[in-house]
CSV table of C-alpha atoms and ligand atoms in Angstrom, one decimal:
chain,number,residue,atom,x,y,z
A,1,UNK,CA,16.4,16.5,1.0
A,2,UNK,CA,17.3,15.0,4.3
A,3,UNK,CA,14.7,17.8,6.1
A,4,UNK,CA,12.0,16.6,4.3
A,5,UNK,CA,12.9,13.0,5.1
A,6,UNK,CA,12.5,14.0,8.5
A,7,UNK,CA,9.8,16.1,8.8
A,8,UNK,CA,7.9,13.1,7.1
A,9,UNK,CA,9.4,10.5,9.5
A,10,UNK,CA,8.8,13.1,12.6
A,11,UNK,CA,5.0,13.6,11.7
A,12,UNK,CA,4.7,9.9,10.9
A,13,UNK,CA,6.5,8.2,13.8
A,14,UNK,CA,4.6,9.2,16.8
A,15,UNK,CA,1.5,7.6,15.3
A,16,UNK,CA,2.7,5.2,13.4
A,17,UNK,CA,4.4,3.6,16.6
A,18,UNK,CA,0.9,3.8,18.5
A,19,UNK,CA,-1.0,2.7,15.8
A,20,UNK,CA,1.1,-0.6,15.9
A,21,UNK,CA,0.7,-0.5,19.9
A,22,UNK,CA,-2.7,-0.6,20.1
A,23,UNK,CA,-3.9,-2.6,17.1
A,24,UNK,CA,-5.0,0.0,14.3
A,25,UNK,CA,-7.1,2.5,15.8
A,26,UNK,CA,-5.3,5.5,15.6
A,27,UNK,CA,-5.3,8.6,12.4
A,28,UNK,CA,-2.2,7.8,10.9
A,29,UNK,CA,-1.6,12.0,10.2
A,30,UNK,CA,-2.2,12.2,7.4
A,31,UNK,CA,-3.1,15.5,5.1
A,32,UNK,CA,-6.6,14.7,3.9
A,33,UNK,CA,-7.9,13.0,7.4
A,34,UNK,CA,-8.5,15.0,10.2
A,35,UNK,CA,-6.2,14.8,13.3
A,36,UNK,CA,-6.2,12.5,16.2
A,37,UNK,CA,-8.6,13.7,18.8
A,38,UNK,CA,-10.2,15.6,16.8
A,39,UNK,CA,-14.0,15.3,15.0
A,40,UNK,CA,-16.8,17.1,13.2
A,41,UNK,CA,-19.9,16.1,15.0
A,42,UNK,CA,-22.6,15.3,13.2
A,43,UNK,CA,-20.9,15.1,9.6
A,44,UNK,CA,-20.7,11.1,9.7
A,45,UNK,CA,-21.7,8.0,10.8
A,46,UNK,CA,-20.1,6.2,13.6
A,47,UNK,CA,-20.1,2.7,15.0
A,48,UNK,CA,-23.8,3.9,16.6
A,49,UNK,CA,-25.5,4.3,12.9
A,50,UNK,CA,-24.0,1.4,11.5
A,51,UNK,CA,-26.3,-1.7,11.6
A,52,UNK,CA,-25.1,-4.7,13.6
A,53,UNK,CA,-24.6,-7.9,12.0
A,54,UNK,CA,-22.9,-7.3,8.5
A,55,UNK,CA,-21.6,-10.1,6.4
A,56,UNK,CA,-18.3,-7.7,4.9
A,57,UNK,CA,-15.8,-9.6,2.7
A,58,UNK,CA,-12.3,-8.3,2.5
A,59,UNK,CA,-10.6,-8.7,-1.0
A,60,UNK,CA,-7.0,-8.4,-1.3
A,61,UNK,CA,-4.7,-8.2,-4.3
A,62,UNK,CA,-3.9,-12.1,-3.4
A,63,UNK,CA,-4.0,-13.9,-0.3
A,64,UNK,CA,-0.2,-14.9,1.3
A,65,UNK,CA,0.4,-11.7,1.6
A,66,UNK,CA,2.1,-9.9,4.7
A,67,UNK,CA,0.8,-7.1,3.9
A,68,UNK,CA,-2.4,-8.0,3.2
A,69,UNK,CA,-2.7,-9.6,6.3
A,70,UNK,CA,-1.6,-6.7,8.7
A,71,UNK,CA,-4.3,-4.8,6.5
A,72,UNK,CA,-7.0,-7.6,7.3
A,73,UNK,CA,-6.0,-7.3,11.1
A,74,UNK,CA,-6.9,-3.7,11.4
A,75,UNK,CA,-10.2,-5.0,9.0
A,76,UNK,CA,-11.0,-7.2,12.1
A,77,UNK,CA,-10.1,-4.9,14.4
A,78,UNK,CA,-12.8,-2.7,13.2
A,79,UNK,CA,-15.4,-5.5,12.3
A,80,UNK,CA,-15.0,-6.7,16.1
A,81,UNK,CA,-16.2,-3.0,17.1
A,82,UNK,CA,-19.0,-2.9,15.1
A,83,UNK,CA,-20.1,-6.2,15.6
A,84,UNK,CA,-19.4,-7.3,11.8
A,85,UNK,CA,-18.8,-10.9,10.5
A,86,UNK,CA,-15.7,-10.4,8.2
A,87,UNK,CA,-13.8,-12.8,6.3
A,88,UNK,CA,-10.8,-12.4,3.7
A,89,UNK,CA,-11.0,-14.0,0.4
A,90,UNK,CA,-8.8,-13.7,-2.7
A,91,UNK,CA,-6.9,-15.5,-4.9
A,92,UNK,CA,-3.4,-16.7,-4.6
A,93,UNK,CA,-2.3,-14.5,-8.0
A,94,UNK,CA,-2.7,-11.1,-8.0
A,95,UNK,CA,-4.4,-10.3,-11.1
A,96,UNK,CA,-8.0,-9.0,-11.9
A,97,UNK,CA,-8.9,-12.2,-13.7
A,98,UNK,CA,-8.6,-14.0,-10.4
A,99,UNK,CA,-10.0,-11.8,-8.2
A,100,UNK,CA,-13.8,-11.2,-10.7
A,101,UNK,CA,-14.4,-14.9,-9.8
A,102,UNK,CA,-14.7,-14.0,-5.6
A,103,UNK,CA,-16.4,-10.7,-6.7
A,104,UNK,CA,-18.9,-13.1,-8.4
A,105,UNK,CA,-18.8,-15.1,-5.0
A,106,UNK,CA,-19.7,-11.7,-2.8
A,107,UNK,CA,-22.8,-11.4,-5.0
A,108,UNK,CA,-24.2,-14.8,-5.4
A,109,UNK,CA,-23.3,-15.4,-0.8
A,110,UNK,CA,-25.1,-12.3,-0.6
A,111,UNK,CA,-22.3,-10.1,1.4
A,112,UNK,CA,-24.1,-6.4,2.8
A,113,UNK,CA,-20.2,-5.2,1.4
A,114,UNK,CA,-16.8,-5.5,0.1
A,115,UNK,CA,-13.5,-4.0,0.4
A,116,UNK,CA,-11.3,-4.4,-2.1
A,117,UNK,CA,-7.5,-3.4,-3.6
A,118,UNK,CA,-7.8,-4.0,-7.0
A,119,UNK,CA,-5.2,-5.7,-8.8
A,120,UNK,CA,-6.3,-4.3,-11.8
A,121,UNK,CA,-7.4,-0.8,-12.0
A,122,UNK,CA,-9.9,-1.5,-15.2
A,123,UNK,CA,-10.5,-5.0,-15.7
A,124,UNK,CA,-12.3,-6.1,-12.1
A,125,UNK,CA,-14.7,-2.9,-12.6
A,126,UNK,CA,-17.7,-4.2,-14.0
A,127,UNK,CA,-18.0,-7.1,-11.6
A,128,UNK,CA,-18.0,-4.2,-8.6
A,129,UNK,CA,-20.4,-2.6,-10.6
A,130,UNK,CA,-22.6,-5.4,-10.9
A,131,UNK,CA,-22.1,-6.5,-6.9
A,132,UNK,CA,-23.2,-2.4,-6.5
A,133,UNK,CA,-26.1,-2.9,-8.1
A,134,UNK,CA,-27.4,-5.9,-6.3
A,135,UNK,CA,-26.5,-4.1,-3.1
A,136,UNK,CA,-23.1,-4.5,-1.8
A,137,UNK,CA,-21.5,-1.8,-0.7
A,138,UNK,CA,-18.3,-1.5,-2.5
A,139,UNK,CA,-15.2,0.3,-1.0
A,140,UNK,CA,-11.7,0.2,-2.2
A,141,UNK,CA,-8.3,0.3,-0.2
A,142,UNK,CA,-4.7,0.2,-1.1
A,143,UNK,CA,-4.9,0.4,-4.7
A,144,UNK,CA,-8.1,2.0,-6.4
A,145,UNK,CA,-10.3,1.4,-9.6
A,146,UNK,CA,-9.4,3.6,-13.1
A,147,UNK,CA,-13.8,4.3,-12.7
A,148,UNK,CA,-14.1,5.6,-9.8
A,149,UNK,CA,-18.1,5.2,-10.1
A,150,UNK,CA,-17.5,1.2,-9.4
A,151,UNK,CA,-16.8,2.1,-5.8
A,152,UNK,CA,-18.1,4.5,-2.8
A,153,UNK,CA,-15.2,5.8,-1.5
A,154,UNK,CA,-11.5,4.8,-1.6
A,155,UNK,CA,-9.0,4.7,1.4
A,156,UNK,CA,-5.3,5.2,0.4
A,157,UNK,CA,-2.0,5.0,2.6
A,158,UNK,CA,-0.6,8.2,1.4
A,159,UNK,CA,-1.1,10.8,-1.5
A,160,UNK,CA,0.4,8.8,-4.6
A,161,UNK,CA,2.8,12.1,-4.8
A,162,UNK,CA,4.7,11.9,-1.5
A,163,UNK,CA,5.3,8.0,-1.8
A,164,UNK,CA,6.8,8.6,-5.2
A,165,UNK,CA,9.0,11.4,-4.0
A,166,UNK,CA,10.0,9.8,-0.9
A,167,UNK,CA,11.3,6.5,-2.4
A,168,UNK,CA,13.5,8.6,-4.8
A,169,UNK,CA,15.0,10.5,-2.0
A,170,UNK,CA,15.8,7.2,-0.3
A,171,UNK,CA,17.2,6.1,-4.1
A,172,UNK,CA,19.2,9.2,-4.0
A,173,UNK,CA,20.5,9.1,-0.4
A,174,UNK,CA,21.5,5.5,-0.3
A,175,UNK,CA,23.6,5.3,-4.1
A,176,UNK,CA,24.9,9.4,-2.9
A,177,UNK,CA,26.1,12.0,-5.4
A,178,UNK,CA,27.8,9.7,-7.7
A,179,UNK,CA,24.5,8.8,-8.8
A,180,UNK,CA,24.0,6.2,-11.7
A,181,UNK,CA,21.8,3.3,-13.2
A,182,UNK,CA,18.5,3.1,-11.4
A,183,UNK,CA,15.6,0.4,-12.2
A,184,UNK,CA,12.1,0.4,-10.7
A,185,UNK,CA,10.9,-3.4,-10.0
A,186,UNK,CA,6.9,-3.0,-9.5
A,187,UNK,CA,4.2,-5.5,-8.7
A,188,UNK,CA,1.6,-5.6,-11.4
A,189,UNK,CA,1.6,-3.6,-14.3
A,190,UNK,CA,-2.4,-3.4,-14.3
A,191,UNK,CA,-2.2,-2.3,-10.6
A,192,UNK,CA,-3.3,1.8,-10.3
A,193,UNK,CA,-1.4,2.2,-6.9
A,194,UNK,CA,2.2,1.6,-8.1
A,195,UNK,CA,1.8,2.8,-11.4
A,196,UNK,CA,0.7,6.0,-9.9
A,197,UNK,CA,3.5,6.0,-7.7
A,198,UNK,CA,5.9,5.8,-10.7
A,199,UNK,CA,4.5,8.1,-12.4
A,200,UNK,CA,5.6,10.4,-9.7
A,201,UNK,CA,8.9,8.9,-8.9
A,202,UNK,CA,9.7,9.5,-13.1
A,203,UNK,CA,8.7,13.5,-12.2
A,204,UNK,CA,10.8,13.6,-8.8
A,205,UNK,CA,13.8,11.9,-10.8
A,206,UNK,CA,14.2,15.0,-12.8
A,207,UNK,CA,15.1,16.8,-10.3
A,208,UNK,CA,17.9,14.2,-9.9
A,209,UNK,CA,20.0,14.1,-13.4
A,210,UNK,CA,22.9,12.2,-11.7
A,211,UNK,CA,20.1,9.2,-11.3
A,212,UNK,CA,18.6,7.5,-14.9
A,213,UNK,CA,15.9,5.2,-14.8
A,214,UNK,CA,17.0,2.1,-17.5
A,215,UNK,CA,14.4,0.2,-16.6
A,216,UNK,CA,10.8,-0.4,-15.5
A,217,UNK,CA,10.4,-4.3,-14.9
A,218,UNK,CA,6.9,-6.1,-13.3
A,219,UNK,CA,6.9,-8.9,-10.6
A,220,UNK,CA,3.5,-9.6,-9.7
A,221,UNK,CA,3.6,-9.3,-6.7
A,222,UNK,CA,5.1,-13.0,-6.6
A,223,UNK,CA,8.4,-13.4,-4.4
A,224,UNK,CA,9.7,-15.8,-7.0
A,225,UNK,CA,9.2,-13.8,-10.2
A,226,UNK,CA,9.9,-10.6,-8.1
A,227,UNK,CA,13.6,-12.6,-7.4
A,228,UNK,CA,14.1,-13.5,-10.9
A,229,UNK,CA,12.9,-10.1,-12.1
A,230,UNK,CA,16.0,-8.2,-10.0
A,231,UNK,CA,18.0,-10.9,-11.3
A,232,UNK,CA,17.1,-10.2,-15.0
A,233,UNK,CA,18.1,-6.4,-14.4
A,234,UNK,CA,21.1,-7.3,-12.9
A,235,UNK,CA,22.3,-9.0,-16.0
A,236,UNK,CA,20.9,-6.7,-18.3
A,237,UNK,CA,22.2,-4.2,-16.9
A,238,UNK,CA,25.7,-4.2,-15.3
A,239,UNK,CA,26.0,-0.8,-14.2
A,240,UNK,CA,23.0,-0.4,-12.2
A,241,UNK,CA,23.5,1.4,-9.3
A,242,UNK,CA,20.5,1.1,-7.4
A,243,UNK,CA,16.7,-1.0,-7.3
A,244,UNK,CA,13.4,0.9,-6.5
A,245,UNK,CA,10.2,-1.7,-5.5
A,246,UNK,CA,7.4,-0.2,-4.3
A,247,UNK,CA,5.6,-3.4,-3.5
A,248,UNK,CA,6.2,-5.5,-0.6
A,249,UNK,CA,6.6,-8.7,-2.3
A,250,UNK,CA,9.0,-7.1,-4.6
A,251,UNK,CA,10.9,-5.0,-2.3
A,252,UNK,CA,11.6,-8.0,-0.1
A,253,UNK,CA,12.6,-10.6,-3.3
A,254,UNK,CA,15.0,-8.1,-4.3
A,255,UNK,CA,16.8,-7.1,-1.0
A,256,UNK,CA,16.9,-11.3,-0.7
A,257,UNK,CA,18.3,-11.8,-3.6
A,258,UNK,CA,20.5,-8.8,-3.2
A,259,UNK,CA,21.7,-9.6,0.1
A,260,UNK,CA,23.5,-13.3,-0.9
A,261,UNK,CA,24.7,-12.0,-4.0
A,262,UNK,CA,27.8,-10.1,-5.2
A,263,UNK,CA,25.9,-7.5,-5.8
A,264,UNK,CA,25.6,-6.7,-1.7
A,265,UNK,CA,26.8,-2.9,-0.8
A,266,UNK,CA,27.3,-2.3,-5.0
A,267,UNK,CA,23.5,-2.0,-5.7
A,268,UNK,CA,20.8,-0.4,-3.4
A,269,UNK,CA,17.6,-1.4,-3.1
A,270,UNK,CA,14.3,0.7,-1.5
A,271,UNK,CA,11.1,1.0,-1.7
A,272,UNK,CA,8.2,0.3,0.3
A,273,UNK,CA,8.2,-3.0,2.6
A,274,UNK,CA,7.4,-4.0,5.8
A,275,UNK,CA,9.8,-4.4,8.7
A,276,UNK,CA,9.0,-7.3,10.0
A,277,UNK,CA,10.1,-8.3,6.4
A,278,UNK,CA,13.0,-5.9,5.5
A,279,UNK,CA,14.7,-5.9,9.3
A,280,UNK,CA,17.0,-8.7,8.1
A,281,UNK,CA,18.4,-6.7,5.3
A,282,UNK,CA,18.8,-3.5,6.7
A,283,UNK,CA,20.5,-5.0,9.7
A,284,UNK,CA,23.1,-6.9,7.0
A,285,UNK,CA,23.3,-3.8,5.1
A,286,UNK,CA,21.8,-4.7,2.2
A,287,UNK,CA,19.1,-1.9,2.2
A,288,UNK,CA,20.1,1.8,4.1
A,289,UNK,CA,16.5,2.7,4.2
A,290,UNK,CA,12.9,1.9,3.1
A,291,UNK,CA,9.4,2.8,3.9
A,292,UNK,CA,5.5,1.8,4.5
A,293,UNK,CA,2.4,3.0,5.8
A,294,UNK,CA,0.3,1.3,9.2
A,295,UNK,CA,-1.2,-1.3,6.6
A,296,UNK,CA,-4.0,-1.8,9.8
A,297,UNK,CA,-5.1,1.4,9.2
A,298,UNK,CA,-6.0,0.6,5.7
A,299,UNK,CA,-8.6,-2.2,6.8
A,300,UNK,CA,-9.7,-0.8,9.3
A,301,UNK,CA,-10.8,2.1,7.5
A,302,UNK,CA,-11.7,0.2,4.6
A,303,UNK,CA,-14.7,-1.6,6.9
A,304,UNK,CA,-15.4,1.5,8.4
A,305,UNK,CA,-16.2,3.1,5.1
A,306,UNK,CA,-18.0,0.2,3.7
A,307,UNK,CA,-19.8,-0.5,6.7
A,308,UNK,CA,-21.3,3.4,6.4
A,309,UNK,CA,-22.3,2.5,3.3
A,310,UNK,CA,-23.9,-0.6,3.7
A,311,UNK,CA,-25.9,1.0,6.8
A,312,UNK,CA,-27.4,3.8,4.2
A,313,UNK,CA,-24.3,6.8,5.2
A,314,UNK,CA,-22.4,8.2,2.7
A,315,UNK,CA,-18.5,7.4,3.2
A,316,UNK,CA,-17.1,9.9,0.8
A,317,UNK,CA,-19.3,13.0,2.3
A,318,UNK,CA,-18.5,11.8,6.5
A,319,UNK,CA,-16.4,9.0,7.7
A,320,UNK,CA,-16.1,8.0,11.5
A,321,UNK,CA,-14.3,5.2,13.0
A,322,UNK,CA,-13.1,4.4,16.2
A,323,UNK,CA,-14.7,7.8,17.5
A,324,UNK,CA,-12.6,10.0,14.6
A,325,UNK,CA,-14.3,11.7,11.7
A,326,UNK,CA,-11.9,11.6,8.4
A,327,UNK,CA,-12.4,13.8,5.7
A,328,UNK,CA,-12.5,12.3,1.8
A,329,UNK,CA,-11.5,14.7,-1.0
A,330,UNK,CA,-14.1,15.1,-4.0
A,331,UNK,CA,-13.5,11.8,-5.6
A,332,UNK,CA,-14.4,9.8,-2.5
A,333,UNK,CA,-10.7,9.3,-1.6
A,334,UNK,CA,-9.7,9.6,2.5
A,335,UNK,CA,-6.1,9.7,2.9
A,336,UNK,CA,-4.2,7.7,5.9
A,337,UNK,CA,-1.4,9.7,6.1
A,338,UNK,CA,2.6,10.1,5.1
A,339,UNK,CA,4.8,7.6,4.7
A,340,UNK,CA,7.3,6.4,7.5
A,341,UNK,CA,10.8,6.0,6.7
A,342,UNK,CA,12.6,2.8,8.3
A,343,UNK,CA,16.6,2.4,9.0
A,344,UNK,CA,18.5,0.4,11.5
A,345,UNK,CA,18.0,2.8,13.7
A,346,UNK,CA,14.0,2.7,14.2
A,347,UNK,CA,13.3,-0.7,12.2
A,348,UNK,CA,12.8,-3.1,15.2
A,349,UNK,CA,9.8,-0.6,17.0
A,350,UNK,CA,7.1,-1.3,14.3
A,351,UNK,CA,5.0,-4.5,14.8
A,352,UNK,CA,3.8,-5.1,11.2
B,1,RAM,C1,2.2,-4.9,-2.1
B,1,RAM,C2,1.0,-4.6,-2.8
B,1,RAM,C3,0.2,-3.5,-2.3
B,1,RAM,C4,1.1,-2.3,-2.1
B,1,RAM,C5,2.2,-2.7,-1.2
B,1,RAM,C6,3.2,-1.5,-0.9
B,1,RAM,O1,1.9,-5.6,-0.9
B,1,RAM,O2,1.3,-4.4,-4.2
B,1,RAM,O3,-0.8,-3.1,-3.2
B,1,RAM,O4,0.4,-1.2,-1.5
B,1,RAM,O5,3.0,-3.7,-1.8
């Protein structure tokens, strides 16, 4: 258990930590894309084939988001290097309702593309089915569509399997053998990243019988209904040992809550969060360890893809950005790489 925790935080922290250094433009390691330094001639198109001067619209879950905003960075980041005019947009709730009315709004300003993590994995598809067919180029990051056919290619952190395992290990390590109660807080239930993820983590937990699951709760990836969410589980369930969030927002409301509460040291919390975010409450002992991904690298990528695709290359059969060809699997899908595990130890070297 601990071996794989490190061999995941050994092949992620070397680029992970340059990554953060210089902005976003390094390959995060990851299975499915093809190593730093590395490239296959000739298979994609880089910054050279992709036409100057694109209008791309980045389209987050919601806007106010942390992590949405270290993942618009690295979107700039790229956009400055091929001489893109970007902007994020995006409601302030993160639900598909919201987020079909800016679709609408990439069509009718005329954008050459769009990059978007959908807050719902069904409901937003025939608006980016509509925006394909007058045009736009439409790319997803962070969390994907249910039909894949409403999008050109897709760039994810991690595969959905290793985040789900790795947040149960943490889950595991932090309560210890004594095991007990667990509870998974989530961000939407429409949203195809974290319900992935839990599917997972409900596999991995079998191999963990002194953990149950109680509880499977939804915070929307809104810090106040996140907070009263972990505060709802901790009445309901009095036993509970431990708090799984694998959403930012969540992760954070919960280790807040957590940490000026009687609760502190008796109930864990994990998941997936940022550092700048989560320092505070790993440093007061709230939270032993938690995890993310170089959110940049998911922008960045993101433009990159729909940039190829706007230009007339094909994202899902050869990707280059920033001089490194990645490699999509056969439903248009390029992977960043694993996840990185933070503790007290390493949680003040990461910049997002
Ligand atoms: C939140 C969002 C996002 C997810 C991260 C981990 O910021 O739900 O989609 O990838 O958490």
């Amino acid at each position: 258990m601990r071996s794989n925790r490190l061999q995941l935080l050994t092949l992620a922290v070397v680029a992970a930590v340059s990554l953060a250094a210089c902005g976003g433009s390094s390959n995060g390691g990851g299975s499915a894309a093809v190593p730093p330094g590395s490239s296959n001639a000739g298979s994609g198109s880089g910054a050279g084939s992709i036409k100057p001067g694109l209008k791309i619209a980045v389209l987050p879950k919601a806007v106010n988001i942390p992590y949405f905003d270290a993942a618009y960075a690295g979107a700039k980041k790229a956009c400055d290097e091929i001489k893109a005019a970007c902007e994020q947009i995006g409601p302030t709730q993160a639900t598909g309702a919201a987020q079909v009315q800016f679709i609408n709004t990439v069509i009718q300003k005329r954008y050459d593309a769009l990059v978007i993590s959908a807050a719902d994995a069904n409901s937003v598809a025939p608006a980016l089915k509509k925006a394909q067919s007058t045009g736009v180029a439409v790319v997803t990051y962070d969390a994907d569509v249910a039909d894949t056919s409403a999008r050109t290619a897709m760039v994810k952190p991690t595969t959905p399997d290793q985040i789900g395992k790795a947040q149960v290990e943490w889950i595991a390590t932090a309560i210890g053998s004594q095991g007990g109660e667990i509870a998974i807080l989530s961000a939407a239930a429409t949203a195809e990243n974290q319900n992935a993820w839990i599917g997972f983590m409900k596999e991995d937990l079998k191999s963990h019988p002194e953990l149950k699951l109680v509880d499977t709760v939804y915070g929307d990836d809104d810090a106040a209904k996140s907070a009263e969410k972990a505060s709802a589980l901790l009445q309901s369930h009095p036993s509970l040992k431990g708090i799984i969030s694998p959403t930012t927002v969540g992760v954070a409301a919960a280790a807040k809550y957590i940490s000026g509460s009687q609760y502190k040291g008796k109930v864990q919390v994990t998941g997936l969060g940022l550092p700048s975010e989560m320092k505070a409450y790993v440093k007061d002992g709230t939270v032993k360890s938690f995890g993310l991904w170089d959110p940049g690298m998911l922008g960045y990528l993101g433009v990159y893809a729909a940039a190829t695709k706007a230009s007339g290359g094909n994202p899902a059969t050869g990707l280059t950005a920033g001089g490194k060809s990645y490699t999509a699997d056969k439903d248009g899908t390029v992977v960043v790489g694993p996840p990185q595990e933070f503790t007290a130890d390493n949680v003040d070297q990461f910049a997002f």
